[in-house]
Short mmCIF file of C-alpha atoms in Angstrom, two decimals:
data_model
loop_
_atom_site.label_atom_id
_atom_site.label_comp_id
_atom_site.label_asym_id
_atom_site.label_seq_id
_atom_site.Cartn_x
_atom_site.Cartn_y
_atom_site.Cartn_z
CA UNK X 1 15.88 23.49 -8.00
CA UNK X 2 12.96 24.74 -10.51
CA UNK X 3 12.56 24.79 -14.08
CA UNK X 4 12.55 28.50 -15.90
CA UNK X 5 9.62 30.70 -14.59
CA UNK X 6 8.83 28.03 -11.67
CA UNK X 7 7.85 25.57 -14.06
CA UNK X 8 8.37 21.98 -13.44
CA UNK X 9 10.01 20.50 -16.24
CA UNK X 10 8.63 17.20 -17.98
CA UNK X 11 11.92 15.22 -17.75
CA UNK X 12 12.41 13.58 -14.67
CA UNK X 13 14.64 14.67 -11.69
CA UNK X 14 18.13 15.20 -12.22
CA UNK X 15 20.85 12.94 -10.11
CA UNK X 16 22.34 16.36 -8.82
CA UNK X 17 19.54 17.67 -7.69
CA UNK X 18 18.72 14.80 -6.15
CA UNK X 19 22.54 14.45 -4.34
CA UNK X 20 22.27 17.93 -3.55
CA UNK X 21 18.67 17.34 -1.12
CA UNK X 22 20.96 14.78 0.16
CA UNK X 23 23.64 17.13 1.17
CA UNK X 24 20.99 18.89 2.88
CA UNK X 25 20.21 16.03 4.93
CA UNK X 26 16.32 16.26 3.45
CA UNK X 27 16.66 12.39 2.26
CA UNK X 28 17.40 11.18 5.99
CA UNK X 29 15.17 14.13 8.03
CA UNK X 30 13.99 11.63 10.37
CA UNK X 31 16.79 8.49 10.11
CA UNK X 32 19.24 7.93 12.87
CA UNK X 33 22.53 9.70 12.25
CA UNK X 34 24.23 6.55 12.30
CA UNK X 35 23.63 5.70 8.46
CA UNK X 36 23.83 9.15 7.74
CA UNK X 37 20.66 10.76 8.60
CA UNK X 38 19.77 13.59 10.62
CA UNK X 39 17.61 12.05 13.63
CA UNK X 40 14.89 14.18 13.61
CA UNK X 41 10.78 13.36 14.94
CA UNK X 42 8.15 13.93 13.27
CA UNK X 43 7.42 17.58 13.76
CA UNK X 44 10.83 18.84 12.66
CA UNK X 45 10.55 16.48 9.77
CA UNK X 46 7.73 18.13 8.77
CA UNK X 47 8.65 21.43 8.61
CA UNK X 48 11.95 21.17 6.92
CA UNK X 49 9.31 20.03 4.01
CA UNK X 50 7.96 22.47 4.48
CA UNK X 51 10.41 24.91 3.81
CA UNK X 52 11.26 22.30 1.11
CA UNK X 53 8.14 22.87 -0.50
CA UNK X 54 7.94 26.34 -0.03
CA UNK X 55 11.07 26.99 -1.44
CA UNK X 56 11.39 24.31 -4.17
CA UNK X 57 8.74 25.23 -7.11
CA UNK X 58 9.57 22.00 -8.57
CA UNK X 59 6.96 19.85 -6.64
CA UNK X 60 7.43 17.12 -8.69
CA UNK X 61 11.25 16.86 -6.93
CA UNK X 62 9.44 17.47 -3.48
CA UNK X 63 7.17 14.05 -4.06
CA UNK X 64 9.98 12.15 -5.25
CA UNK X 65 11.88 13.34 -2.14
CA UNK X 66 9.14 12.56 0.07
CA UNK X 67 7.93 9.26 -1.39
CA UNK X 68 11.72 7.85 -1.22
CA UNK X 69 12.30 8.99 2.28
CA UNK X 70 8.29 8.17 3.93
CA UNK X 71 6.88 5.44 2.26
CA UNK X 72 10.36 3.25 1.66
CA UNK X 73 13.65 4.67 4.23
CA UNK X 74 10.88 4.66 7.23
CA UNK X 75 9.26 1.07 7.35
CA UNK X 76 13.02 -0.32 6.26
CA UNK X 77 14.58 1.81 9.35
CA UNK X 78 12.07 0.51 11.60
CA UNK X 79 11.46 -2.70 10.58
CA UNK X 80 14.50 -3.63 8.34
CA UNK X 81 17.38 -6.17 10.15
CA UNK X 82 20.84 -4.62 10.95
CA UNK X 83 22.51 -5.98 7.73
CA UNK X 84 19.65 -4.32 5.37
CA UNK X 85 19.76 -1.33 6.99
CA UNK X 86 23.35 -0.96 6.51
CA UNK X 87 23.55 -2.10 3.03
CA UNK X 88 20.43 0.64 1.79
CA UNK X 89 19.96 3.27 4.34
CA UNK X 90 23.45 5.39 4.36
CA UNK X 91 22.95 5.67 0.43
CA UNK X 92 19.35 6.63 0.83
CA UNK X 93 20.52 9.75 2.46
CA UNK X 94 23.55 10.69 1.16
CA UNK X 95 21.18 10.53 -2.38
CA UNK X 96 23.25 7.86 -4.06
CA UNK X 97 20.50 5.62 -4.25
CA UNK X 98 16.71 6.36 -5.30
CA UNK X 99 13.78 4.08 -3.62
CA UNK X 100 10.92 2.97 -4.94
CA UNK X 101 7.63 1.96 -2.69
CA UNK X 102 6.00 -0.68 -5.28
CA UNK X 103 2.33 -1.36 -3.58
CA UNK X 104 -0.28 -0.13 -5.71
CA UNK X 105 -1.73 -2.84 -8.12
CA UNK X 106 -4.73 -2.57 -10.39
CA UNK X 107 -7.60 -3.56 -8.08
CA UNK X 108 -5.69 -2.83 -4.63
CA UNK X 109 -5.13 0.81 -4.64
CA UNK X 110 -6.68 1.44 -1.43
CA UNK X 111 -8.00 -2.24 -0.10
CA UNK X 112 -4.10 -3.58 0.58
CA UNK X 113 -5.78 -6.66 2.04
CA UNK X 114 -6.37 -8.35 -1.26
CA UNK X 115 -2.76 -8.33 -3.23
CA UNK X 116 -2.24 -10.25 -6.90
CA UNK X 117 1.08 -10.51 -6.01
CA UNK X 118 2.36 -13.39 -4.82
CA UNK X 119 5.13 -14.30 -2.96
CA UNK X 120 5.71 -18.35 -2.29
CA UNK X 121 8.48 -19.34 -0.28
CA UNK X 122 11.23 -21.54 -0.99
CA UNK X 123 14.57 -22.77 -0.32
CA UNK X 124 16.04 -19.75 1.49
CA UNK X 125 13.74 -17.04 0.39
CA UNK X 126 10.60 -16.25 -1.94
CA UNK X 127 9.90 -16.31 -5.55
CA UNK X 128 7.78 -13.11 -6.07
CA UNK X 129 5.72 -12.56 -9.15
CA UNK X 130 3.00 -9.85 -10.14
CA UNK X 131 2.85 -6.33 -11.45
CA UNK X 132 2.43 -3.11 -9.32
CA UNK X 133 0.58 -0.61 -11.69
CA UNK X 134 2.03 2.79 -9.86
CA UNK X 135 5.59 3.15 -8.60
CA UNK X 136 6.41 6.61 -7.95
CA UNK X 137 10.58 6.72 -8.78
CA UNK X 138 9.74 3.64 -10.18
CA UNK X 139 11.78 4.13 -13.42
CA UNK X 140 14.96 5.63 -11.37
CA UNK X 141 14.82 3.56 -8.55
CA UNK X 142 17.83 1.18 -7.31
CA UNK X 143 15.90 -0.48 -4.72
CA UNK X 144 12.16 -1.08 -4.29
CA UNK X 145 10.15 -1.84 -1.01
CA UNK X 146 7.35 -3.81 -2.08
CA UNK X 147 4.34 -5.80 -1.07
CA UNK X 148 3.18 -9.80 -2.00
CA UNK X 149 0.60 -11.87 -0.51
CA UNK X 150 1.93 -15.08 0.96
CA UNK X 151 -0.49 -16.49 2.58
CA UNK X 152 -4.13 -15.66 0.43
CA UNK X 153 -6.51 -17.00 3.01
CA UNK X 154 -5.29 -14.68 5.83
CA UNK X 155 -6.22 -11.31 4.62
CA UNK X 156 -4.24 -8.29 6.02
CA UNK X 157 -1.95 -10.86 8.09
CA UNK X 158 -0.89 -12.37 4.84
CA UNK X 159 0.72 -9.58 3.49
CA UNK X 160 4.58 -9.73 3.50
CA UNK X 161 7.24 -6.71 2.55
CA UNK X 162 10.50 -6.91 0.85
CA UNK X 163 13.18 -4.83 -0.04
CA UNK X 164 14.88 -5.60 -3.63
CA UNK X 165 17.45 -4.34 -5.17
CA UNK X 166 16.14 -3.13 -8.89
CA UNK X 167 18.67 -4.84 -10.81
CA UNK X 168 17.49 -8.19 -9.22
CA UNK X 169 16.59 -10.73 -11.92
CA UNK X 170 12.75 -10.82 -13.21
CA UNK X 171 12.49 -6.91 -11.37
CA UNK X 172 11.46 -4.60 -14.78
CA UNK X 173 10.31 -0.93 -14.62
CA UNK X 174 8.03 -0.34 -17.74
CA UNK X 175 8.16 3.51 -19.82
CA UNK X 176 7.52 6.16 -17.72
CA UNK X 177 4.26 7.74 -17.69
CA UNK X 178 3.24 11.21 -19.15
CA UNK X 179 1.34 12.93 -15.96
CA UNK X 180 -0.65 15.53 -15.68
CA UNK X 181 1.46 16.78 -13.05
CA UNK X 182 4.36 15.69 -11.03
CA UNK X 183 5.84 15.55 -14.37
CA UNK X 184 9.41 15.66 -12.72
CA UNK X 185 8.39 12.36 -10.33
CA UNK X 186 9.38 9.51 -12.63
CA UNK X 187 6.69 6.70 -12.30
CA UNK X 188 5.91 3.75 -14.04
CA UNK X 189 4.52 0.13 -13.42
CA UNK X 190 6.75 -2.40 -12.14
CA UNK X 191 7.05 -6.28 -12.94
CA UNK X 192 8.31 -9.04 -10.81
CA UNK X 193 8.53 -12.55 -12.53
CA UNK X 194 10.27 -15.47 -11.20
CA UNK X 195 12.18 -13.04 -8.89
CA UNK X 196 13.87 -14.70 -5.99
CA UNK X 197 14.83 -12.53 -3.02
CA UNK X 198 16.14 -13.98 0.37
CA UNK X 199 14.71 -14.44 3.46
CA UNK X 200 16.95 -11.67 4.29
CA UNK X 201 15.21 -9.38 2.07
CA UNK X 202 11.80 -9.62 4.18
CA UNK X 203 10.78 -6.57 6.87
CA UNK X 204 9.62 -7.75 10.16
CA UNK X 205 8.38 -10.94 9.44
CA UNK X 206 6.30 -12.81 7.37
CA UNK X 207 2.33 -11.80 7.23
CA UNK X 208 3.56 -8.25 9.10
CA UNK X 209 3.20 -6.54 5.47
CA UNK X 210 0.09 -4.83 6.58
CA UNK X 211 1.59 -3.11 9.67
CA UNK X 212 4.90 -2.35 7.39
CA UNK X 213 2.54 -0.34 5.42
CA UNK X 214 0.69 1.13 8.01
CA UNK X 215 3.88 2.39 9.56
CA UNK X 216 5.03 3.54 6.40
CA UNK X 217 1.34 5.23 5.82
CA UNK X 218 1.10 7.38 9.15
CA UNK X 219 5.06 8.96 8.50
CA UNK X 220 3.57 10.03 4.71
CA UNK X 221 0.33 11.11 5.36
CA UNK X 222 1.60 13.51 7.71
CA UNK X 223 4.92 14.64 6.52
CA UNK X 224 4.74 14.02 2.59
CA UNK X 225 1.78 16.73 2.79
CA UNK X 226 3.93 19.11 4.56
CA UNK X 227 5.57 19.56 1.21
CA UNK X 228 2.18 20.39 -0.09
CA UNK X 229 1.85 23.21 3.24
CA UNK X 230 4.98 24.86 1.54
CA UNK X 231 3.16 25.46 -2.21
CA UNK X 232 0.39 26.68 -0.13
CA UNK X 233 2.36 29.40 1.62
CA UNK X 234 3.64 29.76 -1.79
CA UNK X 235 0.56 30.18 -3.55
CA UNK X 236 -0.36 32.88 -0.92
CA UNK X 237 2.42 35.35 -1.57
CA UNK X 238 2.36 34.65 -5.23
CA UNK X 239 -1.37 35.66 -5.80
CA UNK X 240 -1.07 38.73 -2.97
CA UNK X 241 2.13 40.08 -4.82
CA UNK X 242 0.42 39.99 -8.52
CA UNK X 243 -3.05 41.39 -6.42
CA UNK X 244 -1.16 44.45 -5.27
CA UNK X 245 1.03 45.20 -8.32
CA UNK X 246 -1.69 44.69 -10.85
CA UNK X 247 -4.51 47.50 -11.39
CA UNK X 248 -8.05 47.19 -13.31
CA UNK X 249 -10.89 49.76 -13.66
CA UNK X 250 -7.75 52.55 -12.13
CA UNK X 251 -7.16 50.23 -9.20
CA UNK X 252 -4.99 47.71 -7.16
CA UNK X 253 -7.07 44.25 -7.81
CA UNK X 254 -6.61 43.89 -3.79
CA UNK X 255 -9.41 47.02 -3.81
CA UNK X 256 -11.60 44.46 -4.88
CA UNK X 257 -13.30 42.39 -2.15
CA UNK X 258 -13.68 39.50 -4.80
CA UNK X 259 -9.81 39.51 -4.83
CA UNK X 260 -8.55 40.20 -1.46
CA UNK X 261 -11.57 37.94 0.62
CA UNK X 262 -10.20 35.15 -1.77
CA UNK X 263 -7.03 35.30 -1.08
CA UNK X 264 -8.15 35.54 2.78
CA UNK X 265 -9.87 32.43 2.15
CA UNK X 266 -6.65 31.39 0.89
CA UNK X 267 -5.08 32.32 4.01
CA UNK X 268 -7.21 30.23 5.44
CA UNK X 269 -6.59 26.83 4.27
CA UNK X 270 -3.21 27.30 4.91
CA UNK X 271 -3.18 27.79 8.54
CA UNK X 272 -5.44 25.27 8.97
CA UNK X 273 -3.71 22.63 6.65
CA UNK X 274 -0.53 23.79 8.55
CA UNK X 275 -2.00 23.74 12.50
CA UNK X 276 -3.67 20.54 11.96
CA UNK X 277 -0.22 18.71 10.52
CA UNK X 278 1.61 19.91 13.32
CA UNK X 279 -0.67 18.35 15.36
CA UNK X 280 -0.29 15.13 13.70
CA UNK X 281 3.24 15.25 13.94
CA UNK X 282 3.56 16.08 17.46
CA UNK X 283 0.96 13.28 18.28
CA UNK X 284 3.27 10.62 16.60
CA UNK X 285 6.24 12.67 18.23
CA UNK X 286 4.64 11.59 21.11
CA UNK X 287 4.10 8.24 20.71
CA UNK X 288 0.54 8.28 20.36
CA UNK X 289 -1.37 6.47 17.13
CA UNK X 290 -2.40 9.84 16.00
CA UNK X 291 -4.94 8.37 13.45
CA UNK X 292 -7.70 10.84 13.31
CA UNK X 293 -5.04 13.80 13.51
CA UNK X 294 -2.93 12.51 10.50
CA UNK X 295 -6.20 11.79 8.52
CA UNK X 296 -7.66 15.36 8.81
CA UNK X 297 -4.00 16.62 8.24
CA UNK X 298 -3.85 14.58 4.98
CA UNK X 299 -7.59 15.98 4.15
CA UNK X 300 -7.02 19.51 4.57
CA UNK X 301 -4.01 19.87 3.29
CA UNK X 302 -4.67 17.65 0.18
CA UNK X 303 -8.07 19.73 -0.47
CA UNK X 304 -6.10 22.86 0.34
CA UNK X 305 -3.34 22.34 -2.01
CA UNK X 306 -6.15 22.04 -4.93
CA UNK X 307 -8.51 24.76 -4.10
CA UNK X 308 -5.65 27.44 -3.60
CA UNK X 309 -4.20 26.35 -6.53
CA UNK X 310 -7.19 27.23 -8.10
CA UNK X 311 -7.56 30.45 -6.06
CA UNK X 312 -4.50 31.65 -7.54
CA UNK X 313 -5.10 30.85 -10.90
CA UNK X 314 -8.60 32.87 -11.06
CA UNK X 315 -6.51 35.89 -9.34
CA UNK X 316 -3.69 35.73 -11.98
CA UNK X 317 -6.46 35.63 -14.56
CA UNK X 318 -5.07 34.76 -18.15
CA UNK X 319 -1.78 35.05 -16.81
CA UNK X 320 -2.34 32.19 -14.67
CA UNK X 321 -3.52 29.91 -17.64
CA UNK X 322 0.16 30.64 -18.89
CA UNK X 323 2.51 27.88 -18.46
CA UNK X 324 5.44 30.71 -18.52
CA UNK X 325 3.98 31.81 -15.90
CA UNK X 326 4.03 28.82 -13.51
CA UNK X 327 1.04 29.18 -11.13
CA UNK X 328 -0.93 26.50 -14.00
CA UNK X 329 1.45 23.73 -12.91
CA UNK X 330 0.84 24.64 -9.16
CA UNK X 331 -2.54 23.25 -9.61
CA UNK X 332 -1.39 20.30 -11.88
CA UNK X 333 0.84 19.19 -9.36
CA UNK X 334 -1.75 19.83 -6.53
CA UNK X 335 -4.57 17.26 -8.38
CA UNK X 336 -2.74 14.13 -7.67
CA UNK X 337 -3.22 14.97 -3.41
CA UNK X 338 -6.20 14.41 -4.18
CA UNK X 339 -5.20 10.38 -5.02
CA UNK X 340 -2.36 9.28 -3.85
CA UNK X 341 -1.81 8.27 0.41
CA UNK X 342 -5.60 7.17 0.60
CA UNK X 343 -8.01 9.50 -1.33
CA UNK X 344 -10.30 12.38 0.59
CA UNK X 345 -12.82 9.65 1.15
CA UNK X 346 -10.59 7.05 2.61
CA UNK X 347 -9.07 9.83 4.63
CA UNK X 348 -13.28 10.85 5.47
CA UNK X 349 -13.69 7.06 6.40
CA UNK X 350 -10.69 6.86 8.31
CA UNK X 351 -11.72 9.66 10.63
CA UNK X 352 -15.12 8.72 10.71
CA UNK X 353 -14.15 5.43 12.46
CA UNK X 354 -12.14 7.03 15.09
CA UNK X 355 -15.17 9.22 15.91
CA UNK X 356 -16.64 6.27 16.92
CA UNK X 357 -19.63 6.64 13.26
#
């Protein structure tokens, strides 16, 4: 689904078009087919975004898509008890029910080691209170998967995850933002005060929050950015069609070398982006930690994303600074790679430590 001229629209995503990804079996790509899902490793995963986010101009659906299935169906499928995953995974890909990943707080965006958030336990459960300052789908979402600290002097091994339900007592979403881009990815801060959830409710176990999100981490920096691989091929055809059917100075702009070695360059980033995701995805296909791979994925497609963006923009000249025209929200939506998953300098440090600097 896209809004008129391949604009995103500003409201968020509608429930049909977020049923009819479901239909498709795009919410459950990689879940087992027993809740509904299409069983599918990493690789294949990955391209079906792919096409998702080649075909789909409304990235801002793609992210939402992506974010639900990655960063909240994963870590519950693999690390979620029988009972949970029955009760939230066959709605998470049939598209009856929107997930939230609630992790990012003010001063832990990146260093997940050091959580406000608190969860202490109790009789049967945990009483969970602090605010997470991002939650993409956070104003849509049924259920969240989020992250407390329950054990402060243990750093990453006191990190515990929880799924709960959004209409759980003391569980608020806040207004919606206004984005720059994304614009059709609700997100909004999140509040948890005095909000019980059982024991049941916890993934893994208690103090395994950090390897819940690592999990969660390697499945979305790989696969999320294959979305972002599609509105690259995108971007290609887009500024090669408008190069060849528009003339200057009594000539197709693709007789200009300024025009056609950009769009080369263009080119480019794509196969790049694209050769070294698969390669991420086939490492974790097989089993392997894949962390360099899925860090220079994540970087080259993120940086990609942005400077072809860009690219087009320059080719389609004032037409591309024309919302009507769509390729201006290409490059809105393409910022927030940039941000979200670990920035381009986590993603730089990441890959720098499994080079051994």
């Amino acid at each position: 689904p896209a809004g008129p001229a391949g604009r995103p629209p500003r409201e968020p995503f509608a429930r049909t078009d977020w049923a009819a990804l479901g239909r498709m079996g795009l919410l459950g790509a990689c879940l087992p087919d027993k809740y509904g899902g299409v069983g599918l490793g990493a690789l294949d995963t990955a391209r079906l975004y792919e096409a998702l986010g080649e075909g789909c101009e409304d990235t801002g659906l793609v992210f939402a898509a992506s974010a639900h299935l990655f960063a909240c169906a994963v870590p519950l499928d693999r690390f979620g008890s029988d009972d949970l995953k029955s009760r939230w995974l066959p709605g998470m890909c049939s598209g009856e029910v929107v997930a939230g990943n609630a992790m990012t707080e003010d001063e832990a965006g990146s260093d997940v080691s050091r959580l406000r958030m608190t969860a202490v336990p109790v009789a049967g459960g945990h009483v969970l209170n602090g605010r997470k300052s991002f939650v993409s789908n956070g104003p849509a979402a049924d259920v969240f998967v989020t992250y407390a600290t329950t054990d402060p002097e243990a750093g990453h091994l006191g990190q515990t995850a929880f799924v709960v339900p959004a209409d759980t007592p003391g569980v608020r979403a806040g207004q919606p933002f206004d984005k720059m881009g994304l614009r059709s990815t609700p997100a909004s801060a999140v509040t948890f005060a005095d909000c019980f959830v059982p024991d049941t409710a916890v993934l893994g176990a208690p103090g395994m929050g950090a390897t819940v999100f690592q999990h969660s981490m390697g499945w979305e920096r790989a696969c999320l950015f294959a979305g972002y691989v599609g509105m690259m091929a995108r971007l290609v055809e887009r500024a090669s069609e408008h190069a060849r059917s528009r003339r200057q100075f009594g000539r197709r702009l693709t007789g200009f070398q300024a025009v056609s070695h950009r769009i080369v360059d263009m080119a480019m980033r794509l196969e790049s982006a694209r050769l070294l995701l698969y390669r991420a995805c086939w490492e974790m296909d097989q089993g392997r930690p894949a962390r360099l791979a899925v860090a220079l994925s994540k970087l080259a497609a993120s940086e990609g994303a942005v400077a072809n963006a860009l690219d087009a923009v320059r080719i389609c000249g004032g037409r591309g600074y024309l919302t009507e025209f769509g390729v201006e929200a290409e490059l809105r939506d393409a910022v927030p790679s940039l941000l979200f998953s670990g920035t381009s300098e986590i993603q730089k440090e990441l890959a720098a430590k499994e080079l051994g600097l």
